[in-house]
Amino acid sequence: MRVVVTAGPTREYIDPVRFLSNPSTGKMGFAVARAAAERGWDVTLVAGPVALKTPKGVKRVDVTSAREMLSAVKDALADASKDDVFIATAAVADWRPGKCAKSKLKKREMDGVLRLVRNPDILKSVKGVRKVGFAAETKDVLAEAARKCREKGLEFIVANDVTAPGCGFGTDTNRVAFIGPDGAIESLPLLSKLAVARRIVGKLSR
Ligand code: CTP
């Protein structure tokens, strides 16, 4: 079985020395890639800028922006079959600056307004494979996750409240719930991110 996993943040450059991003460290996605490789699956990990070691047996492609991440995912899923899997754990920036300045912007050249344009939705745009998404929320966690599961055509979504103790960016643990397109909820206790990852690949192999 072929599996493509996205992990980490994306960076959307404003000029050569400044960017928009978020605090994702990639730990959850790297754990998913490791757990999938442990099962003997053929794993490609498409990683944004993170400081983590590549898990054993995993092919890694490093990218910076959301558009690069989309292109790497499409390459990795070229001629994929409907039994192959795409697991999107990356914290993709939804917006990017309309243009990236060629040289460092000077304050006198700026008027305090940054024009943004929408980035592609990587998970939504991938078709023809089994898909799993993540929803990191700060309120209405289950309702928002269920909406994303339906809108993005997912087999299930992994929902977590990033404000809960032991959860969120940079932690080694996570407390998640799996939500299906029909709204079925399977809540897990607080676990290590690797244990959560093993539950995800276990669910996919059932
Ligand atoms: N995702 C993606 N590409 C994007 C945005 C999100 O692939 N441009 C994926 C994420 O990797 C995650 C899922 O979609 O698996 C949900 O991401 P999230 O940021 O929670 O959702 P959004 O679609 O951005 O929704 P909203 O802004 O309404 O919260």
PDB file of C-alpha atoms and ligand atoms in Angstrom:
ATOM      1  CA  MET A   1       0.000   0.000   0.000  1.00  0.00           C
ATOM      2  CA  ARG A   2       1.249   3.453  -0.888  1.00  0.00           C
ATOM      3  CA  VAL A   3       0.845   6.272   1.637  1.00  0.00           C
ATOM      4  CA  VAL A   4       1.618   9.961   1.243  1.00  0.00           C
ATOM      5  CA  VAL A   5       1.758  12.052   4.418  1.00  0.00           C
ATOM      6  CA  THR A   6       2.069  15.836   4.669  1.00  0.00           C
ATOM      7  CA  ALA A   7       3.619  17.297   7.814  1.00  0.00           C
ATOM      8  CA  GLY A   8       4.748  20.533   9.407  1.00  0.00           C
ATOM      9  CA  PRO A   9       3.937  24.131   8.538  1.00  0.00           C
ATOM     10  CA  THR A  10       4.235  25.914   5.220  1.00  0.00           C
ATOM     11  CA  ARG A  11       5.989  29.247   4.776  1.00  0.00           C
ATOM     12  CA  GLU A  12       4.575  31.925   2.547  1.00  0.00           C
ATOM     13  CA  TYR A  13       7.241  34.505   1.796  1.00  0.00           C
ATOM     14  CA  ILE A  14       6.593  38.255   1.829  1.00  0.00           C
ATOM     15  CA  ASP A  15      10.158  39.105   0.803  1.00  0.00           C
ATOM     16  CA  PRO A  16      13.450  37.124   0.968  1.00  0.00           C
ATOM     17  CA  VAL A  17      13.672  37.430   4.775  1.00  0.00           C
ATOM     18  CA  ARG A  18      10.043  37.425   5.980  1.00  0.00           C
ATOM     19  CA  PHE A  19       7.203  34.948   5.795  1.00  0.00           C
ATOM     20  CA  LEU A  20       3.757  33.991   7.129  1.00  0.00           C
ATOM     21  CA  SER A  21       3.669  30.648   8.952  1.00  0.00           C
ATOM     22  CA  ASN A  22       2.499  28.880  12.130  1.00  0.00           C
ATOM     23  CA  PRO A  23       4.116  26.980  15.036  1.00  0.00           C
ATOM     24  CA  SER A  24       3.615  23.433  13.659  1.00  0.00           C
ATOM     25  CA  THR A  25       6.664  21.252  14.412  1.00  0.00           C
ATOM     26  CA  GLY A  26       5.681  18.251  12.248  1.00  0.00           C
ATOM     27  CA  LYS A  27       5.746  15.757  15.153  1.00  0.00           C
ATOM     28  CA  MET A  28       2.284  14.302  14.444  1.00  0.00           C
ATOM     29  CA  GLY A  29       2.971  13.805  10.725  1.00  0.00           C
ATOM     30  CA  PHE A  30       6.420  12.295  11.299  1.00  0.00           C
ATOM     31  CA  ALA A  31       4.849   9.885  13.805  1.00  0.00           C
ATOM     32  CA  VAL A  32       2.209   8.890  11.207  1.00  0.00           C
ATOM     33  CA  ALA A  33       4.927   8.293   8.591  1.00  0.00           C
ATOM     34  CA  ARG A  34       6.885   6.171  11.075  1.00  0.00           C
ATOM     35  CA  ALA A  35       3.839   4.119  12.071  1.00  0.00           C
ATOM     36  CA  ALA A  36       2.937   3.497   8.401  1.00  0.00           C
ATOM     37  CA  ALA A  37       6.521   2.427   7.576  1.00  0.00           C
ATOM     38  CA  GLU A  38       6.485   0.048  10.560  1.00  0.00           C
ATOM     39  CA  ARG A  39       3.587  -1.742   8.828  1.00  0.00           C
ATOM     40  CA  GLY A  40       5.711  -2.167   5.720  1.00  0.00           C
ATOM     41  CA  TRP A  41       3.792   0.415   3.671  1.00  0.00           C
ATOM     42  CA  ASP A  42       5.513   2.473   0.969  1.00  0.00           C
ATOM     43  CA  VAL A  43       5.625   5.907   2.635  1.00  0.00           C
ATOM     44  CA  THR A  44       6.407   9.333   1.166  1.00  0.00           C
ATOM     45  CA  LEU A  45       6.569  12.149   3.688  1.00  0.00           C
ATOM     46  CA  VAL A  46       6.139  15.641   2.232  1.00  0.00           C
ATOM     47  CA  ALA A  47       7.521  17.934   4.919  1.00  0.00           C
ATOM     48  CA  GLY A  48       7.386  21.688   5.383  1.00  0.00           C
ATOM     49  CA  PRO A  49      10.289  23.395   7.210  1.00  0.00           C
ATOM     50  CA  VAL A  50      10.803  21.323  10.406  1.00  0.00           C
ATOM     51  CA  ALA A  51      13.762  20.175  12.511  1.00  0.00           C
ATOM     52  CA  LEU A  52      13.030  16.431  12.708  1.00  0.00           C
ATOM     53  CA  LYS A  53      14.895  13.315  11.601  1.00  0.00           C
ATOM     54  CA  THR A  54      13.387  11.271   8.789  1.00  0.00           C
ATOM     55  CA  PRO A  55      11.807   8.075  10.181  1.00  0.00           C
ATOM     56  CA  LYS A  56      13.437   4.804   9.081  1.00  0.00           C
ATOM     57  CA  GLY A  57      12.244   3.447   5.742  1.00  0.00           C
ATOM     58  CA  VAL A  58      10.446   6.670   4.773  1.00  0.00           C
ATOM     59  CA  LYS A  59      11.042   8.680   1.574  1.00  0.00           C
ATOM     60  CA  ARG A  60      11.100  12.380   2.373  1.00  0.00           C
ATOM     61  CA  VAL A  61      10.483  15.377   0.134  1.00  0.00           C
ATOM     62  CA  ASP A  62      11.137  18.808   1.671  1.00  0.00           C
ATOM     63  CA  VAL A  63       9.024  21.761   0.591  1.00  0.00           C
ATOM     64  CA  THR A  64       8.486  25.330   1.736  1.00  0.00           C
ATOM     65  CA  SER A  65       5.199  26.773   0.482  1.00  0.00           C
ATOM     66  CA  ALA A  66       1.671  25.368   0.154  1.00  0.00           C
ATOM     67  CA  ARG A  67       1.958  25.396  -3.629  1.00  0.00           C
ATOM     68  CA  GLU A  68       5.195  23.392  -3.482  1.00  0.00           C
ATOM     69  CA  MET A  69       3.536  20.983  -1.046  1.00  0.00           C
ATOM     70  CA  LEU A  70       0.615  20.468  -3.444  1.00  0.00           C
ATOM     71  CA  SER A  71       2.956  19.799  -6.349  1.00  0.00           C
ATOM     72  CA  ALA A  72       5.045  17.283  -4.334  1.00  0.00           C
ATOM     73  CA  VAL A  73       1.879  15.482  -3.182  1.00  0.00           C
ATOM     74  CA  LYS A  74       0.595  15.255  -6.772  1.00  0.00           C
ATOM     75  CA  ASP A  75       3.977  13.841  -7.911  1.00  0.00           C
ATOM     76  CA  ALA A  76       4.016  11.298  -5.079  1.00  0.00           C
ATOM     77  CA  LEU A  77       0.452  10.204  -5.881  1.00  0.00           C
ATOM     78  CA  ALA A  78       0.953  10.028  -9.639  1.00  0.00           C
ATOM     79  CA  ASP A  79      -0.634   6.767 -10.850  1.00  0.00           C
ATOM     80  CA  ALA A  80      -1.892   5.984  -7.331  1.00  0.00           C
ATOM     81  CA  SER A  81      -4.776   3.529  -7.023  1.00  0.00           C
ATOM     82  CA  LYS A  82      -8.014   3.931  -5.053  1.00  0.00           C
ATOM     83  CA  ASP A  83      -6.550   1.756  -2.282  1.00  0.00           C
ATOM     84  CA  ASP A  84      -3.632   4.134  -1.698  1.00  0.00           C
ATOM     85  CA  VAL A  85      -3.876   6.678   1.094  1.00  0.00           C
ATOM     86  CA  PHE A  86      -3.268  10.385   1.562  1.00  0.00           C
ATOM     87  CA  ILE A  87      -2.930  11.527   5.185  1.00  0.00           C
ATOM     88  CA  ALA A  88      -2.825  15.315   5.565  1.00  0.00           C
ATOM     89  CA  THR A  89      -1.375  16.400   8.904  1.00  0.00           C
ATOM     90  CA  ALA A  90       0.321  19.575   7.651  1.00  0.00           C
ATOM     91  CA  ALA A  91      -0.680  22.987   8.988  1.00  0.00           C
ATOM     92  CA  VAL A  92      -0.964  24.540   5.547  1.00  0.00           C
ATOM     93  CA  ALA A  93      -1.183  28.332   5.342  1.00  0.00           C
ATOM     94  CA  ASP A  94      -4.568  29.150   3.812  1.00  0.00           C
ATOM     95  CA  TRP A  95      -3.295  32.474   2.415  1.00  0.00           C
ATOM     96  CA  ARG A  96      -0.085  33.784   0.862  1.00  0.00           C
ATOM     97  CA  PRO A  97       1.083  37.279  -0.038  1.00  0.00           C
ATOM     98  CA  GLY A  98      -0.129  38.276  -3.513  1.00  0.00           C
ATOM     99  CA  LYS A  99       3.490  38.778  -4.492  1.00  0.00           C
ATOM    100  CA  CYS A 100       6.887  38.105  -2.922  1.00  0.00           C
ATOM    101  CA  ALA A 101       9.232  41.108  -3.184  1.00  0.00           C
ATOM    102  CA  LYS A 102      12.563  40.338  -4.903  1.00  0.00           C
ATOM    103  CA  SER A 103      14.588  42.215  -2.277  1.00  0.00           C
ATOM    104  CA  LYS A 104      14.030  42.965   1.398  1.00  0.00           C
ATOM    105  CA  LEU A 105      11.198  45.469   1.816  1.00  0.00           C
ATOM    106  CA  LYS A 106      12.018  48.782   3.452  1.00  0.00           C
ATOM    107  CA  LYS A 107       9.556  50.242   5.954  1.00  0.00           C
ATOM    108  CA  ARG A 108       9.223  53.337   3.818  1.00  0.00           C
ATOM    109  CA  GLU A 109       8.000  51.130   0.942  1.00  0.00           C
ATOM    110  CA  MET A 110       5.150  49.676   3.023  1.00  0.00           C
ATOM    111  CA  ASP A 111       1.769  51.165   3.918  1.00  0.00           C
ATOM    112  CA  GLY A 112       0.761  48.617   6.600  1.00  0.00           C
ATOM    113  CA  VAL A 113      -1.424  46.597   4.240  1.00  0.00           C
ATOM    114  CA  LEU A 114      -0.437  43.103   3.105  1.00  0.00           C
ATOM    115  CA  ARG A 115      -2.541  41.805   0.208  1.00  0.00           C
ATOM    116  CA  LEU A 116      -3.147  38.071   0.465  1.00  0.00           C
ATOM    117  CA  VAL A 117      -4.446  35.503  -2.000  1.00  0.00           C
ATOM    118  CA  ARG A 118      -5.884  32.062  -1.235  1.00  0.00           C
ATOM    119  CA  ASN A 119      -3.656  29.005  -1.312  1.00  0.00           C
ATOM    120  CA  PRO A 120      -4.908  25.743  -2.791  1.00  0.00           C
ATOM    121  CA  ASP A 121      -6.598  23.283  -0.427  1.00  0.00           C
ATOM    122  CA  ILE A 122      -4.275  20.302  -0.864  1.00  0.00           C
ATOM    123  CA  LEU A 123      -6.463  17.747   0.888  1.00  0.00           C
ATOM    124  CA  LYS A 124      -9.620  18.797  -0.966  1.00  0.00           C
ATOM    125  CA  SER A 125      -7.930  18.841  -4.370  1.00  0.00           C
ATOM    126  CA  VAL A 126      -6.517  15.293  -4.144  1.00  0.00           C
ATOM    127  CA  LYS A 127      -9.017  12.811  -5.635  1.00  0.00           C
ATOM    128  CA  GLY A 128      -9.245   9.084  -6.289  1.00  0.00           C
ATOM    129  CA  VAL A 129      -7.452   7.803  -3.144  1.00  0.00           C
ATOM    130  CA  ARG A 130      -8.484   7.135   0.459  1.00  0.00           C
ATOM    131  CA  LYS A 131      -8.074  10.367   2.430  1.00  0.00           C
ATOM    132  CA  VAL A 132      -7.581  11.163   6.112  1.00  0.00           C
ATOM    133  CA  GLY A 133      -7.406  14.709   7.456  1.00  0.00           C
ATOM    134  CA  PHE A 134      -6.675  16.462  10.710  1.00  0.00           C
ATOM    135  CA  ALA A 135      -8.665  19.262  12.283  1.00  0.00           C
ATOM    136  CA  ALA A 136      -6.830  21.325  14.877  1.00  0.00           C
ATOM    137  CA  GLU A 137      -9.513  23.472  16.410  1.00  0.00           C
ATOM    138  CA  THR A 138      -9.881  25.915  19.286  1.00  0.00           C
ATOM    139  CA  LYS A 139     -13.713  25.841  19.507  1.00  0.00           C
ATOM    140  CA  ASP A 140     -16.676  23.763  18.235  1.00  0.00           C
ATOM    141  CA  VAL A 141     -14.090  20.999  17.721  1.00  0.00           C
ATOM    142  CA  LEU A 142     -16.380  18.098  16.767  1.00  0.00           C
ATOM    143  CA  ALA A 143     -18.809  20.103  14.616  1.00  0.00           C
ATOM    144  CA  GLU A 144     -15.991  21.815  12.688  1.00  0.00           C
ATOM    145  CA  ALA A 145     -14.131  18.533  12.195  1.00  0.00           C
ATOM    146  CA  ALA A 146     -17.298  16.794  10.915  1.00  0.00           C
ATOM    147  CA  ARG A 147     -17.887  19.638   8.430  1.00  0.00           C
ATOM    148  CA  LYS A 148     -14.309  19.334   7.089  1.00  0.00           C
ATOM    149  CA  CYS A 149     -14.629  15.554   6.861  1.00  0.00           C
ATOM    150  CA  ARG A 150     -17.684  15.900   4.589  1.00  0.00           C
ATOM    151  CA  GLU A 151     -16.426  18.878   2.565  1.00  0.00           C
ATOM    152  CA  LYS A 152     -13.057  17.272   1.809  1.00  0.00           C
ATOM    153  CA  GLY A 153     -14.440  13.795   1.057  1.00  0.00           C
ATOM    154  CA  LEU A 154     -12.516  11.999   3.830  1.00  0.00           C
ATOM    155  CA  GLU A 155     -12.704   8.440   5.134  1.00  0.00           C
ATOM    156  CA  PHE A 156     -12.313   9.986   8.587  1.00  0.00           C
ATOM    157  CA  ILE A 157     -10.854  13.078  10.242  1.00  0.00           C
ATOM    158  CA  VAL A 158      -8.681  13.266  13.346  1.00  0.00           C
ATOM    159  CA  ALA A 159     -10.024  16.076  15.519  1.00  0.00           C
ATOM    160  CA  ASN A 160      -8.172  17.714  18.328  1.00  0.00           C
ATOM    161  CA  ASP A 161      -8.609  20.728  20.568  1.00  0.00           C
ATOM    162  CA  VAL A 162      -5.194  22.398  20.390  1.00  0.00           C
ATOM    163  CA  THR A 163      -5.925  24.412  23.553  1.00  0.00           C
ATOM    164  CA  ALA A 164      -6.434  21.260  25.718  1.00  0.00           C
ATOM    165  CA  PRO A 165      -3.644  20.246  28.164  1.00  0.00           C
ATOM    166  CA  GLY A 166      -1.032  17.988  26.510  1.00  0.00           C
ATOM    167  CA  CYS A 167      -2.316  18.786  23.004  1.00  0.00           C
ATOM    168  CA  GLY A 168      -1.322  21.056  20.176  1.00  0.00           C
ATOM    169  CA  PHE A 169       1.786  22.409  18.527  1.00  0.00           C
ATOM    170  CA  GLY A 170       5.091  20.935  19.673  1.00  0.00           C
ATOM    171  CA  THR A 171       3.717  18.566  22.345  1.00  0.00           C
ATOM    172  CA  ASP A 172       4.669  14.864  22.369  1.00  0.00           C
ATOM    173  CA  THR A 173       1.128  13.860  23.283  1.00  0.00           C
ATOM    174  CA  ASN A 174      -2.288  14.373  21.785  1.00  0.00           C
ATOM    175  CA  ARG A 175      -5.903  13.679  22.671  1.00  0.00           C
ATOM    176  CA  VAL A 176      -7.946  13.135  19.553  1.00  0.00           C
ATOM    177  CA  ALA A 177     -11.248  11.805  18.276  1.00  0.00           C
ATOM    178  CA  PHE A 178     -11.810  10.053  14.952  1.00  0.00           C
ATOM    179  CA  ILE A 179     -14.915  11.370  13.204  1.00  0.00           C
ATOM    180  CA  GLY A 180     -16.487   9.684  10.204  1.00  0.00           C
ATOM    181  CA  PRO A 181     -18.513  11.272   7.392  1.00  0.00           C
ATOM    182  CA  ASP A 182     -21.708  10.004   9.067  1.00  0.00           C
ATOM    183  CA  GLY A 183     -20.721  11.844  12.272  1.00  0.00           C
ATOM    184  CA  ALA A 184     -19.660   8.679  14.178  1.00  0.00           C
ATOM    185  CA  ILE A 185     -17.214   9.642  16.924  1.00  0.00           C
ATOM    186  CA  GLU A 186     -14.439   7.483  18.416  1.00  0.00           C
ATOM    187  CA  SER A 187     -12.721   9.336  21.279  1.00  0.00           C
ATOM    188  CA  LEU A 188      -9.202   8.327  22.324  1.00  0.00           C
ATOM    189  CA  PRO A 189      -7.519   9.087  25.662  1.00  0.00           C
ATOM    190  CA  LEU A 190      -4.409  11.296  25.959  1.00  0.00           C
ATOM    191  CA  LEU A 191      -1.693   9.294  24.158  1.00  0.00           C
ATOM    192  CA  SER A 192       1.772   9.871  22.744  1.00  0.00           C
ATOM    193  CA  LYS A 193       1.682  11.159  19.169  1.00  0.00           C
ATOM    194  CA  LEU A 194       3.268   7.858  18.080  1.00  0.00           C
ATOM    195  CA  ALA A 195       0.458   5.904  19.775  1.00  0.00           C
ATOM    196  CA  VAL A 196      -2.132   8.128  18.056  1.00  0.00           C
ATOM    197  CA  ALA A 197      -0.314   7.520  14.749  1.00  0.00           C
ATOM    198  CA  ARG A 198      -0.413   3.739  15.283  1.00  0.00           C
ATOM    199  CA  ARG A 199      -4.168   3.938  15.958  1.00  0.00           C
ATOM    200  CA  ILE A 200      -4.639   5.847  12.690  1.00  0.00           C
ATOM    201  CA  VAL A 201      -2.728   3.306  10.590  1.00  0.00           C
ATOM    202  CA  GLY A 202      -4.457   0.490  12.499  1.00  0.00           C
ATOM    203  CA  LYS A 203      -7.845   1.950  11.568  1.00  0.00           C
ATOM    204  CA  LEU A 204      -6.758   2.238   7.924  1.00  0.00           C
ATOM    205  CA  SER A 205      -5.665  -1.393   7.762  1.00  0.00           C
ATOM    206  CA  ARG A 206      -8.909  -2.797   9.210  1.00  0.00           C
TER     207      ARG A 206
HETATM  208  N1  CTP B   1      -5.381  21.290   4.468  1.00  0.00           N
HETATM  209  C1  CTP B   1      -4.731  21.191   3.247  1.00  0.00           C
HETATM  210  N2  CTP B   1      -4.523  22.324   2.504  1.00  0.00           N
HETATM  211  C2  CTP B   1      -4.940  23.528   2.944  1.00  0.00           C
HETATM  212  C3  CTP B   1      -5.595  23.631   4.202  1.00  0.00           C
HETATM  213  C4  CTP B   1      -5.793  22.496   4.932  1.00  0.00           C
HETATM  214  O1  CTP B   1      -4.344  20.088   2.844  1.00  0.00           O
HETATM  215  N3  CTP B   1      -4.735  24.614   2.206  1.00  0.00           N
HETATM  216  C5  CTP B   1      -5.632  20.058   5.254  1.00  0.00           C
HETATM  217  C6  CTP B   1      -4.875  19.981   6.551  1.00  0.00           C
HETATM  218  O2  CTP B   1      -3.635  19.309   6.381  1.00  0.00           O
HETATM  219  C7  CTP B   1      -5.835  19.182   7.435  1.00  0.00           C
HETATM  220  C8  CTP B   1      -7.215  19.575   6.923  1.00  0.00           C
HETATM  221  O3  CTP B   1      -6.998  20.051   5.593  1.00  0.00           O
HETATM  222  O4  CTP B   1      -5.713  17.800   7.230  1.00  0.00           O
HETATM  223  C9  CTP B   1      -7.933  20.604   7.735  1.00  0.00           C
HETATM  224  O5  CTP B   1      -7.105  21.732   7.858  1.00  0.00           O
HETATM  225  P1  CTP B   1      -7.604  23.034   8.622  1.00  0.00           P
HETATM  226  O6  CTP B   1      -6.559  24.096   8.535  1.00  0.00           O
HETATM  227  O7  CTP B   1      -8.124  22.626   9.969  1.00  0.00           O
HETATM  228  O8  CTP B   1      -8.874  23.401   7.755  1.00  0.00           O
HETATM  229  P2  CTP B   1      -9.214  24.478   6.677  1.00  0.00           P
HETATM  230  O9  CTP B   1      -9.667  23.755   5.472  1.00  0.00           O
HETATM  231  O10 CTP B   1      -8.127  25.494   6.525  1.00  0.00           O
HETATM  232  O11 CTP B   1     -10.532  25.136   7.325  1.00  0.00           O
HETATM  233  P3  CTP B   1     -10.841  26.446   8.213  1.00  0.00           P
HETATM  234  O12 CTP B   1      -9.973  27.568   7.738  1.00  0.00           O
HETATM  235  O13 CTP B   1     -12.317  26.640   7.926  1.00  0.00           O
HETATM  236  O14 CTP B   1     -10.612  26.034   9.652  1.00  0.00           O
END
